[in-house]
Short mmCIF file of C-alpha atoms in Angstrom, two decimals:
data_model
loop_
_atom_site.label_atom_id
_atom_site.label_comp_id
_atom_site.label_asym_id
_atom_site.label_seq_id
_atom_site.Cartn_x
_atom_site.Cartn_y
_atom_site.Cartn_z
CA MET A 18 -0.02 0.00 0.05
CA ARG A 19 1.17 3.49 -0.86
CA ARG A 20 1.30 6.12 1.88
CA GLN A 21 0.62 9.60 0.63
CA ILE A 22 2.63 12.54 2.11
CA THR A 23 1.63 16.07 1.32
CA GLY A 24 3.24 18.26 4.00
CA PHE A 25 6.74 19.45 4.10
CA SER A 26 6.66 19.29 7.86
CA ASN A 27 5.75 15.61 7.88
CA PRO A 28 8.16 13.71 10.17
CA THR A 29 8.98 11.19 7.47
CA VAL A 30 9.95 13.98 5.11
CA LYS A 31 12.05 15.38 7.88
CA TYR A 32 13.72 12.11 8.50
CA LEU A 33 14.41 11.45 4.78
CA ARG A 34 15.80 14.97 4.40
CA SER A 35 18.05 14.34 7.39
CA LEU A 36 19.79 11.50 5.44
CA ARG A 37 21.56 14.10 3.38
CA GLU A 38 23.83 14.59 6.35
CA LYS A 39 26.36 12.01 7.25
CA LYS A 40 25.79 12.02 11.01
CA HIS A 41 22.16 11.22 10.47
CA ARG A 42 22.94 8.53 7.95
CA LYS A 43 25.30 6.87 10.39
CA VAL A 44 22.77 6.85 13.17
CA ALA A 45 19.97 5.61 10.92
CA GLY A 46 22.21 3.23 8.94
CA GLN A 47 20.39 4.23 5.73
CA PHE A 48 21.25 6.20 2.61
CA ILE A 49 19.32 7.45 -0.39
CA ALA A 50 19.78 6.72 -4.13
CA GLU A 51 17.88 8.56 -6.81
CA GLY A 52 16.48 7.58 -10.06
CA LEU A 53 14.95 4.55 -11.70
CA ARG A 54 18.10 3.47 -13.35
CA LEU A 55 20.05 3.38 -10.13
CA LEU A 56 17.28 1.61 -8.36
CA THR A 57 17.03 -0.98 -11.16
CA ASP A 58 20.86 -1.55 -11.02
CA ALA A 59 20.52 -1.89 -7.24
CA ARG A 60 17.78 -4.55 -7.60
CA GLU A 61 19.65 -6.54 -10.17
CA SER A 62 22.57 -6.48 -7.83
CA GLY A 63 20.30 -7.86 -5.02
CA HIS A 64 19.57 -4.56 -3.15
CA LEU A 65 15.98 -3.55 -2.58
CA PRO A 66 15.13 -0.21 -1.03
CA GLU A 67 13.55 -0.32 2.36
CA ILE A 68 11.62 2.76 1.49
CA LEU A 69 10.57 3.65 -2.06
CA VAL A 70 9.69 7.29 -2.56
CA MET A 71 7.77 8.25 -5.74
CA ALA A 72 6.81 11.70 -7.04
CA GLN A 73 3.16 12.33 -8.06
CA GLY A 74 2.86 13.06 -11.80
CA ARG A 75 5.68 10.73 -12.69
CA GLU A 76 5.51 8.84 -15.86
CA ALA A 77 4.33 5.28 -15.49
CA HIS A 78 7.09 2.70 -16.04
CA PRO A 79 6.90 -1.12 -15.84
CA LEU A 80 10.17 -1.32 -14.09
CA LEU A 81 8.93 1.05 -11.44
CA ASP A 82 5.65 -0.99 -11.00
CA SER A 83 7.53 -4.28 -10.48
CA LEU A 84 10.02 -2.58 -8.22
CA GLU A 85 7.08 -1.26 -6.14
CA ALA A 86 5.63 -4.76 -5.96
CA GLU A 87 8.97 -6.20 -4.84
CA VAL A 88 9.41 -3.51 -2.15
CA VAL A 89 5.93 -4.18 -0.71
CA ALA A 90 6.37 -8.02 -0.81
CA ALA A 91 9.63 -7.63 1.09
CA GLY A 92 7.85 -5.69 3.73
CA GLY A 93 9.24 -2.24 2.71
CA GLU A 94 7.42 1.02 2.59
CA VAL A 95 6.15 2.89 -0.46
CA ILE A 96 5.57 6.64 -0.21
CA GLU A 97 3.97 8.92 -2.86
CA THR A 98 4.64 12.57 -2.42
CA SER A 99 4.89 15.75 -4.50
CA ALA A 100 7.67 16.55 -6.84
CA ASP A 101 8.40 19.60 -4.64
CA ILE A 102 8.75 17.49 -1.54
CA LEU A 103 10.93 14.96 -3.35
CA SER A 104 13.11 17.80 -4.47
CA LYS A 105 13.43 18.93 -0.83
CA ILE A 106 14.37 15.29 0.23
CA THR A 107 17.01 14.77 -2.41
CA GLY A 108 18.27 18.44 -2.40
CA LYS A 109 18.21 18.56 -6.20
CA ASP A 110 16.31 21.17 -8.19
CA ASN A 111 15.27 18.70 -10.90
CA PRO A 112 15.02 15.50 -8.87
CA GLN A 113 14.43 12.12 -10.48
CA ALA A 114 10.86 11.05 -10.14
CA VAL A 115 11.84 8.17 -7.72
CA ALA A 116 14.30 7.64 -4.86
CA GLY A 117 15.02 4.69 -2.63
CA VAL A 118 16.23 4.48 0.92
CA PHE A 119 18.67 1.57 1.38
CA ALA A 120 20.36 0.02 4.40
CA GLU A 121 24.06 0.85 4.48
CA PHE A 122 26.27 -2.09 3.73
CA ASP A 123 28.66 -3.76 6.09
CA THR A 124 32.00 -2.17 5.29
CA GLY A 125 34.17 -4.17 7.61
CA LEU A 126 37.21 -5.79 6.01
CA HIS A 127 36.01 -9.20 7.21
CA ALA A 128 33.22 -8.92 4.61
CA ILE A 129 35.77 -8.78 1.76
CA ASP A 130 36.68 -11.94 -0.10
CA ARG A 131 39.87 -10.91 -2.01
CA SER A 132 39.80 -14.10 -4.15
CA THR A 133 36.83 -12.93 -6.07
CA ALA A 134 38.67 -10.40 -8.20
CA LYS A 135 42.05 -9.72 -9.67
CA ILE A 136 41.98 -5.95 -8.92
CA TRP A 137 40.99 -4.03 -5.80
CA LEU A 138 41.03 -0.30 -5.59
CA VAL A 139 42.22 1.28 -2.37
CA ALA A 140 41.93 5.09 -1.60
CA GLN A 141 43.62 6.81 1.30
CA ALA A 142 42.06 10.00 2.72
CA LEU A 143 40.05 10.52 -0.38
CA ARG A 144 38.06 13.60 0.38
CA ASP A 145 35.97 14.33 -2.58
CA PRO A 146 32.73 12.24 -2.85
CA GLY A 147 32.63 12.71 -6.57
CA ASN A 148 36.16 11.23 -6.88
CA LEU A 149 35.00 8.38 -4.63
CA GLY A 150 31.93 7.64 -6.69
CA THR A 151 34.05 7.87 -9.92
CA MET A 152 36.44 5.27 -8.49
CA LEU A 153 33.61 2.95 -7.72
CA ARG A 154 32.39 3.43 -11.33
CA THR A 155 35.85 2.69 -12.66
CA GLY A 156 36.19 -0.38 -10.41
CA ASP A 157 33.01 -1.77 -11.93
CA ALA A 158 34.42 -1.04 -15.46
CA VAL A 159 37.71 -2.91 -14.83
CA GLY A 160 36.13 -5.86 -13.02
CA ALA A 161 37.54 -4.81 -9.68
CA GLY A 162 36.18 -6.44 -6.51
CA GLY A 163 35.64 -3.17 -4.80
CA LEU A 164 36.99 -0.05 -3.24
CA ILE A 165 38.66 -0.02 0.19
CA LEU A 166 38.62 3.41 1.91
CA ILE A 167 41.61 3.98 4.25
CA ASP A 168 41.63 6.55 6.98
CA ASP A 169 39.31 9.57 6.76
CA CYS A 170 37.64 9.47 3.34
CA ALA A 171 34.43 10.96 2.02
CA ASP A 172 31.30 8.95 2.87
CA PRO A 173 30.54 6.38 0.11
CA PHE A 174 26.88 6.69 0.95
CA SER A 175 26.62 10.48 0.40
CA ALA A 176 24.25 11.57 -2.45
CA GLU A 177 27.25 12.85 -4.47
CA ALA A 178 29.20 9.70 -4.25
CA VAL A 179 26.22 7.47 -5.02
CA ARG A 180 25.35 9.57 -7.99
CA ALA A 181 28.89 9.60 -9.35
CA SER A 182 29.22 5.90 -8.96
CA MET A 183 26.41 5.39 -11.49
CA GLY A 184 25.07 2.29 -9.69
CA ALA A 185 28.54 0.92 -8.88
CA VAL A 186 27.91 1.62 -5.21
CA PHE A 187 25.67 -1.42 -5.36
CA THR A 188 28.01 -3.75 -7.43
CA GLN A 189 31.42 -2.92 -5.92
CA GLN A 190 32.25 -4.15 -2.47
CA ILE A 191 33.12 -1.18 -0.14
CA GLY A 192 35.61 -1.52 2.75
CA GLN A 193 36.48 1.08 5.39
CA ALA A 194 39.47 0.81 7.61
CA ARG A 195 42.28 2.66 9.32
CA TRP A 196 45.74 1.91 7.85
CA ASP A 197 46.93 -0.03 10.87
CA GLU A 198 43.84 -2.23 10.52
CA PHE A 199 44.12 -2.56 6.75
CA LEU A 200 47.78 -3.56 6.55
CA PRO A 201 47.58 -6.64 8.83
CA TRP A 202 44.31 -7.68 7.09
CA LEU A 203 46.15 -7.43 3.73
CA ARG A 204 49.19 -9.32 4.87
CA GLY A 205 46.96 -12.01 6.24
CA GLY A 206 46.39 -13.30 2.77
CA ALA A 207 47.60 -13.19 -0.80
CA GLY A 208 47.85 -9.74 -2.37
CA GLN A 209 50.26 -7.20 -4.00
CA LEU A 210 50.03 -3.66 -2.69
CA VAL A 211 50.83 -1.11 -5.43
CA ALA A 212 51.10 2.58 -4.66
CA ALA A 213 50.47 5.27 -7.21
CA SER A 214 53.46 7.37 -6.19
CA LEU A 215 54.45 10.94 -6.82
CA ARG A 216 57.99 9.99 -5.96
CA ASP A 217 60.62 8.08 -7.92
CA ALA A 218 59.13 4.86 -8.73
CA VAL A 219 58.73 2.17 -11.41
CA ASP A 220 57.09 3.29 -14.75
CA TYR A 221 53.48 2.14 -14.44
CA ARG A 222 53.65 0.56 -17.91
CA ARG A 223 56.46 -1.81 -17.00
CA ALA A 224 55.60 -2.86 -13.47
CA PRO A 225 55.11 -6.53 -12.58
CA TYR A 226 51.49 -6.52 -11.45
CA ALA A 227 50.21 -9.65 -9.74
CA ALA A 228 46.74 -10.69 -8.73
CA PRO A 229 45.05 -10.00 -6.43
CA CYS A 230 46.41 -6.58 -6.99
CA PHE A 231 45.51 -3.82 -4.59
CA LEU A 232 45.95 -0.31 -6.17
CA LEU A 233 46.49 2.39 -3.59
CA ILE A 234 45.83 5.99 -4.44
CA GLY A 235 46.53 8.81 -2.06
CA ASN A 236 44.82 11.99 -0.90
CA GLU A 237 43.84 14.58 -3.46
CA SER A 238 46.33 17.24 -2.26
CA ARG A 239 48.96 15.37 -0.33
CA GLY A 240 49.21 11.98 -2.13
CA LEU A 241 50.24 9.01 -0.07
CA PRO A 242 52.23 9.36 3.13
CA GLU A 243 55.74 8.12 2.54
CA ALA A 244 55.44 5.66 5.43
CA TYR A 245 52.56 3.96 3.61
CA GLU A 246 54.47 3.77 0.31
CA THR A 247 57.30 2.07 2.29
CA GLU A 248 54.90 -0.77 3.04
CA CYS A 249 53.93 -1.28 -0.48
CA ASP A 250 55.27 -4.12 -2.65
CA LEU A 251 55.57 -1.82 -5.61
CA CYS A 252 55.47 1.96 -6.20
CA VAL A 253 54.60 2.98 -9.70
CA THR A 254 54.37 6.35 -11.34
CA MET A 255 52.84 7.81 -14.41
CA PRO A 256 54.54 10.22 -16.87
CA MET A 257 53.91 13.82 -15.97
CA LYS A 258 54.94 15.88 -19.00
CA GLY A 259 53.58 19.27 -18.12
CA ARG A 260 53.82 21.82 -15.23
CA ALA A 261 51.54 19.84 -12.86
CA ASP A 262 52.96 17.24 -10.58
CA SER A 263 49.83 15.03 -10.08
CA LEU A 264 46.71 13.81 -11.71
CA ASN A 265 43.14 14.00 -10.27
CA ALA A 266 42.96 11.09 -7.87
CA ALA A 267 40.14 9.33 -9.65
CA VAL A 268 41.98 9.67 -12.99
CA ALA A 269 45.25 8.34 -11.47
CA GLY A 270 43.32 5.38 -10.14
CA ALA A 271 41.68 4.77 -13.53
CA VAL A 272 44.79 4.96 -15.54
CA LEU A 273 46.51 2.53 -13.22
CA ALA A 274 43.62 0.22 -12.97
CA TYR A 275 43.35 -0.12 -16.78
CA GLU A 276 47.12 -0.68 -17.03
CA ALA A 277 46.87 -3.37 -14.32
CA LEU A 278 43.86 -4.97 -16.17
CA ALA A 279 45.84 -5.18 -19.36
CA HIS A 280 48.63 -7.02 -17.53
CA LEU A 281 46.52 -9.42 -15.46
CA ASP A 282 43.80 -10.04 -18.04
CA ASP A 283 46.07 -11.78 -20.60
CA MET B 29 48.70 51.36 -5.31
CA ARG B 30 46.26 49.21 -3.43
CA ARG B 31 42.65 50.24 -3.33
CA GLN B 32 40.86 49.27 -0.16
CA ILE B 33 37.27 48.06 -0.39
CA THR B 34 35.33 47.58 2.71
CA GLY B 35 31.65 47.48 1.72
CA PHE B 36 29.70 44.60 0.22
CA SER B 37 27.66 46.94 -1.81
CA ASN B 38 30.71 48.43 -3.48
CA PRO B 39 30.15 48.40 -7.31
CA THR B 40 33.58 46.62 -7.84
CA VAL B 41 32.53 43.95 -5.39
CA LYS B 42 29.23 43.52 -7.25
CA TYR B 43 31.13 43.45 -10.60
CA LEU B 44 33.57 40.77 -9.35
CA ARG B 45 30.65 38.75 -7.88
CA SER B 46 28.85 38.85 -11.21
CA LEU B 47 31.76 37.00 -12.84
CA ARG B 48 30.57 33.84 -11.18
CA GLU B 49 27.85 33.83 -13.89
CA LYS B 50 28.72 32.87 -17.42
CA LYS B 51 26.64 35.64 -19.10
CA HIS B 52 28.47 38.27 -17.12
CA ARG B 53 31.83 36.62 -17.89
CA LYS B 54 31.08 36.69 -21.52
CA VAL B 55 30.12 40.37 -21.57
CA ALA B 56 33.13 41.34 -19.49
CA GLY B 57 35.55 38.90 -21.17
CA GLN B 58 37.02 38.18 -17.77
CA PHE B 59 37.18 35.35 -15.34
CA ILE B 60 38.43 34.68 -11.81
CA ALA B 61 41.10 32.28 -10.57
CA GLU B 62 41.73 31.76 -6.95
CA GLY B 63 44.75 31.00 -4.88
CA LEU B 64 48.37 31.89 -4.93
CA ARG B 65 49.45 28.61 -6.45
CA LEU B 66 47.19 29.09 -9.37
CA LEU B 67 48.19 32.75 -9.78
CA THR B 68 51.74 31.70 -9.77
CA ASP B 69 51.20 29.05 -12.35
CA ALA B 70 49.36 31.63 -14.45
CA ARG B 71 52.22 34.12 -14.24
CA GLU B 72 54.81 31.41 -15.11
CA SER B 73 52.71 30.60 -18.15
CA GLY B 74 52.68 34.27 -19.15
CA HIS B 75 49.35 35.34 -17.74
CA LEU B 76 49.10 38.23 -15.34
CA PRO B 77 45.75 39.13 -13.69
CA GLU B 78 44.17 42.43 -14.71
CA ILE B 79 42.91 42.79 -11.24
CA LEU B 80 44.57 41.24 -8.17
CA VAL B 81 42.23 40.93 -5.09
CA MET B 82 43.83 40.24 -1.74
CA ALA B 83 42.18 39.48 1.63
CA GLN B 84 43.25 41.55 4.70
CA GLY B 85 44.95 39.45 7.31
CA ARG B 86 46.52 37.17 4.72
CA GLU B 87 49.89 35.80 5.46
CA ALA B 88 52.75 37.61 3.79
CA HIS B 89 54.40 35.75 1.04
CA PRO B 90 57.27 36.78 -1.32
CA LEU B 91 55.58 35.35 -4.39
CA LEU B 92 52.55 37.44 -3.62
CA ASP B 93 54.70 40.59 -3.21
CA SER B 94 56.33 40.07 -6.53
CA LEU B 95 53.06 39.21 -8.21
CA GLU B 96 51.62 42.55 -6.90
CA ALA B 97 54.46 44.42 -8.23
CA GLU B 98 54.24 43.01 -11.59
CA VAL B 99 50.50 43.57 -11.79
CA VAL B 100 50.96 47.18 -10.77
CA ALA B 101 53.82 47.53 -13.31
CA ALA B 102 51.70 46.10 -16.05
CA GLY B 103 48.97 48.80 -15.30
CA GLY B 104 46.72 46.28 -13.46
CA GLU B 105 44.65 47.03 -10.34
CA VAL B 106 45.34 45.74 -6.79
CA ILE B 107 42.42 45.62 -4.42
CA GLU B 108 42.56 44.73 -0.68
CA THR B 109 39.39 43.67 1.00
CA SER B 110 38.08 41.74 3.95
CA ALA B 111 38.12 37.90 3.94
CA ASP B 112 34.33 38.07 4.12
CA ILE B 113 34.04 40.07 0.93
CA LEU B 114 36.54 37.90 -0.80
CA SER B 115 34.47 34.93 0.08
CA LYS B 116 31.37 36.62 -1.25
CA ILE B 117 33.27 37.26 -4.61
CA THR B 118 34.46 33.66 -5.01
CA GLY B 119 31.42 32.10 -3.59
CA LYS B 120 33.52 29.80 -1.38
CA ASP B 121 33.21 29.56 2.44
CA ASN B 122 36.88 29.16 2.94
CA PRO B 123 38.29 31.24 0.11
CA GLN B 124 42.00 31.41 -0.77
CA ALA B 125 43.59 34.65 0.53
CA VAL B 126 44.01 35.90 -3.02
CA ALA B 127 42.22 35.81 -6.45
CA GLY B 128 42.98 37.26 -9.73
CA VAL B 129 40.77 38.51 -12.58
CA PHE B 130 42.11 37.46 -15.91
CA ALA B 131 41.08 38.35 -19.58
CA GLU B 132 39.44 35.35 -21.24
CA PHE B 133 41.68 33.79 -23.91
CA ASP B 134 40.96 33.67 -27.60
CA THR B 135 39.35 30.26 -28.09
CA GLY B 136 39.04 30.35 -31.91
CA LEU B 137 40.47 27.43 -33.71
CA HIS B 138 42.67 29.83 -35.71
CA ALA B 139 44.67 30.36 -32.62
CA ILE B 140 45.66 26.65 -32.41
CA ASP B 141 48.92 25.37 -33.86
CA ARG B 142 48.53 21.61 -34.00
CA SER B 143 52.14 21.09 -34.77
CA THR B 144 53.09 21.90 -31.20
CA ALA B 145 51.97 18.63 -29.66
CA LYS B 146 51.39 15.00 -30.44
CA ILE B 147 48.15 14.80 -28.48
CA TRP B 148 45.09 17.09 -28.51
CA LEU B 149 42.01 16.40 -26.40
CA VAL B 150 38.61 17.08 -27.91
CA ALA B 151 35.40 16.92 -25.81
CA GLN B 152 31.90 17.07 -27.28
CA ALA B 153 28.95 18.42 -25.36
CA LEU B 154 30.86 18.03 -22.07
CA ARG B 155 28.52 19.43 -19.43
CA ASP B 156 30.32 19.12 -16.16
CA PRO B 157 32.86 21.90 -15.40
CA GLY B 158 34.70 19.56 -13.05
CA ASN B 159 35.13 17.08 -15.81
CA LEU B 160 36.27 19.86 -18.12
CA GLY B 161 38.89 21.15 -15.65
CA THR B 162 40.04 17.57 -15.03
CA MET B 163 40.56 16.99 -18.79
CA LEU B 164 42.73 20.21 -18.88
CA ARG B 165 44.71 18.87 -15.98
CA THR B 166 45.18 15.51 -17.69
CA GLY B 167 46.13 17.26 -20.91
CA ASP B 168 48.88 19.07 -19.13
CA ALA B 169 50.03 15.70 -17.61
CA VAL B 170 50.41 13.94 -20.97
CA GLY B 171 51.89 16.83 -22.73
CA ALA B 172 48.88 17.52 -24.89
CA GLY B 173 48.53 20.87 -26.70
CA GLY B 174 45.18 21.73 -25.40
CA LEU B 175 41.47 20.89 -25.26
CA ILE B 176 39.07 21.67 -27.93
CA LEU B 177 35.44 21.99 -26.83
CA ILE B 178 32.82 20.98 -29.47
CA ASP B 179 29.20 22.04 -29.49
CA ASP B 180 27.66 23.12 -26.14
CA CYS B 181 30.17 22.46 -23.34
CA ALA B 182 30.56 23.80 -19.95
CA ASP B 183 32.39 27.06 -19.73
CA PRO B 184 36.18 26.48 -19.28
CA PHE B 185 36.36 29.86 -17.47
CA SER B 186 33.83 28.97 -14.76
CA ALA B 187 35.29 28.88 -11.22
CA GLU B 188 34.76 25.11 -10.95
CA ALA B 189 36.49 24.34 -14.28
CA VAL B 190 39.42 26.61 -13.42
CA ARG B 191 39.70 25.02 -9.96
CA ALA B 192 39.59 21.44 -11.29
CA SER B 193 42.24 22.30 -13.87
CA MET B 194 44.81 23.00 -11.20
CA GLY B 195 46.35 25.75 -13.29
CA ALA B 196 46.11 23.81 -16.58
CA VAL B 197 43.60 26.34 -17.82
CA PHE B 198 46.68 28.59 -18.21
CA THR B 199 48.99 26.08 -19.78
CA GLN B 200 46.66 24.20 -22.19
CA GLN B 201 45.38 25.85 -25.23
CA ILE B 202 41.53 26.01 -25.28
CA GLY B 203 39.43 25.89 -28.46
CA GLN B 204 35.69 26.28 -28.86
CA ALA B 205 33.80 25.36 -32.02
CA ARG B 206 30.73 23.73 -33.45
CA TRP B 207 31.29 20.37 -35.06
CA ASP B 208 30.67 21.70 -38.63
CA GLU B 209 33.39 24.25 -37.99
CA PHE B 210 35.89 21.85 -36.23
CA LEU B 211 35.81 19.08 -38.89
CA PRO B 212 36.87 21.26 -41.87
CA TRP B 213 39.48 22.87 -39.64
CA LEU B 214 40.83 19.44 -38.65
CA ARG B 215 40.77 18.21 -42.19
CA GLY B 216 42.63 21.28 -43.40
CA GLY B 217 45.96 19.90 -41.95
CA ALA B 218 47.46 16.81 -40.51
CA GLY B 219 45.71 15.05 -37.78
CA GLN B 220 44.18 11.67 -36.81
CA LEU B 221 40.70 11.88 -35.24
CA VAL B 222 40.06 9.16 -32.64
CA ALA B 223 36.73 8.61 -31.07
CA ALA B 224 36.30 7.04 -27.60
CA SER B 225 33.33 4.85 -28.61
CA LEU B 226 30.79 2.97 -26.73
CA ARG B 227 30.03 0.98 -29.87
CA ASP B 228 31.97 -1.87 -31.38
CA ALA B 229 35.35 -0.56 -32.05
CA VAL B 230 39.10 -1.34 -32.02
CA ASP B 231 40.59 -2.27 -28.69
CA TYR B 232 42.20 0.91 -27.35
CA ARG B 233 45.46 -0.89 -26.47
CA ARG B 234 45.94 -2.10 -30.01
CA ALA B 235 45.02 0.87 -32.07
CA PRO B 236 47.41 2.55 -34.53
CA TYR B 237 47.62 6.00 -32.98
CA ALA B 238 49.34 8.69 -35.11
CA ALA B 239 50.46 12.21 -34.26
CA PRO B 240 48.95 14.73 -34.12
CA CYS B 241 46.26 12.63 -32.51
CA PHE B 242 42.93 14.23 -31.58
CA LEU B 243 41.21 12.14 -29.04
CA LEU B 244 37.37 12.80 -29.05
CA ILE B 245 35.26 12.21 -25.90
CA GLY B 246 31.53 12.47 -25.98
CA ASN B 247 28.92 13.78 -23.69
CA GLU B 248 28.53 12.38 -20.14
CA SER B 249 25.17 10.72 -20.72
CA ARG B 250 24.90 10.12 -24.34
CA GLY B 251 28.41 9.61 -25.61
CA LEU B 252 29.32 10.68 -29.10
CA PRO B 253 26.68 11.02 -31.91
CA GLU B 254 27.00 8.17 -34.28
CA ALA B 255 27.34 10.74 -37.17
CA TYR B 256 30.39 12.15 -35.58
CA GLU B 257 32.08 8.72 -35.02
CA THR B 258 31.57 7.98 -38.65
CA GLU B 259 33.74 10.98 -39.47
CA CYS B 260 36.64 9.65 -37.26
CA ASP B 261 39.60 7.88 -38.50
CA LEU B 262 39.58 5.42 -35.73
CA CYS B 263 37.05 4.38 -33.13
CA VAL B 264 38.48 2.81 -30.06
CA THR B 265 36.90 1.23 -27.02
CA MET B 266 38.01 0.20 -23.56
CA PRO B 267 37.06 -2.98 -21.82
CA MET B 268 33.88 -2.69 -19.75
CA LYS B 269 33.93 -5.73 -17.38
CA GLY B 270 31.06 -4.77 -15.11
CA ARG B 271 27.40 -3.77 -15.21
CA ALA B 272 28.09 -0.25 -16.39
CA ASP B 273 28.41 0.69 -20.07
CA SER B 274 30.55 3.65 -19.86
CA LEU B 275 33.21 5.47 -17.84
CA ASN B 276 33.20 8.97 -16.43
CA ALA B 277 34.03 11.29 -19.43
CA ALA B 278 37.24 12.75 -17.79
CA VAL B 279 38.32 9.21 -16.85
CA ALA B 280 37.82 7.88 -20.34
CA GLY B 281 39.74 10.73 -21.79
CA ALA B 282 42.58 10.11 -19.40
CA VAL B 283 42.92 6.39 -19.96
CA LEU B 284 42.80 6.94 -23.75
CA ALA B 285 45.30 9.76 -23.49
CA TYR B 286 47.85 7.82 -21.53
CA GLU B 287 47.55 4.93 -23.89
CA ALA B 288 48.14 7.18 -26.85
CA LEU B 289 51.07 8.80 -25.14
CA ALA B 290 52.69 5.41 -24.53
CA HIS B 291 52.34 4.63 -28.31
CA LEU B 292 53.48 8.12 -29.59
CA ASP B 293 56.18 8.80 -27.10
CA ASP B 294 58.40 5.90 -27.98
#
């Protein structure tokens, strides 16, 4: 059954709006993803929203009908509201006609099975949620297993990260850990740790990548701490022909990931 | 001589704020870049600001002193104002302590000398200013000559594009043209046009890149029009191992540009 909500001051609307802030997401353990395409990707990856929010006046769509039926069958809630209120909830001027509220995933390292993929992306102190989402999207493209976030990173469940991931937030495994938790975990099994370095390092085209290969990208302004690079099995670097001394973090991750893919996929 | 401005309603403050909007930038032919690092990059690339705006209470810096002297010597204007007003001008909560107002560059194709570089980036209908700035930054890194913007793209002189370019807006040549203007220009000289395609195409690792190589990236949601791809000398594609059917546009451009660099730089 659909519940109609018409007032901006409705407590459910207030709750949903609160999910735009990280602290409220952490308390609630829920996050929002917008748009039928994202919700369809989510479902096909085994994730159903706990709450489905639809705007009145939306165009009918068979995928949306079946999604609604599945949410109801799973005991979830379906809310119909005005486009204005949905816009208030998502914080976008031109919101999608539908949004879903999902339970946040378990991001403990224990949930990661490294044997499932040849490539894993690892980002340290990545602060930009758009970069984070883009790395998830790249991870999906290269067949990576997921993205492990080290130290204080942007929140992978923020609206901007979810949006930039283009659905990959649902297909890529996400890990979160401090470095001194990550390193023992990594060394507790097979795995090559490769740093994208701004220092003197091996040419990234000629490096001996080995699976499972963990590609480590540092913070947007500072790069990786030198002490972290020291712990890596391999430090690689990309040519920098111009004035700048670094690439955008998501770009560096992608160039490196595609290079590793070419080596490991043969 | 420094001019002091203390009031939010000062006409110069209003003018500088207006440069955040594209229509005002186009009328004025000026844009804003923030931060000492960017201004230093600009100067070293031969670009002095016409107006230098500095916040009171900033830390003294020898680079800023010499920049100020050069601006004055060149007949430019130096304005000192409060951090609050500077924040109002740049639209950032934590603005840099200094900003410069620059004359927009000539972006006509006639200003481009294709013989100066092996790689040129070309973007079609690129709508995200962050992607645009990131492509400029990548262009700098691979030693590209510049970025040519086809059809309706984001404004390369917007604050977000300038910021994401990390100074490359001053080092990369920027062109702007409609497709039916670009194609005759391209064919009027040497140049291989390579499309990053979402369709069946040559594996990007095995493509016969040739300099000067123009790497064409399509719109964020739609990719390139098929009619444009037909005009290209080569259509290349990158592996997509996951659920998604495309990469972020700036990421696709970077992966392709680094691949072309490896082929052409030998």
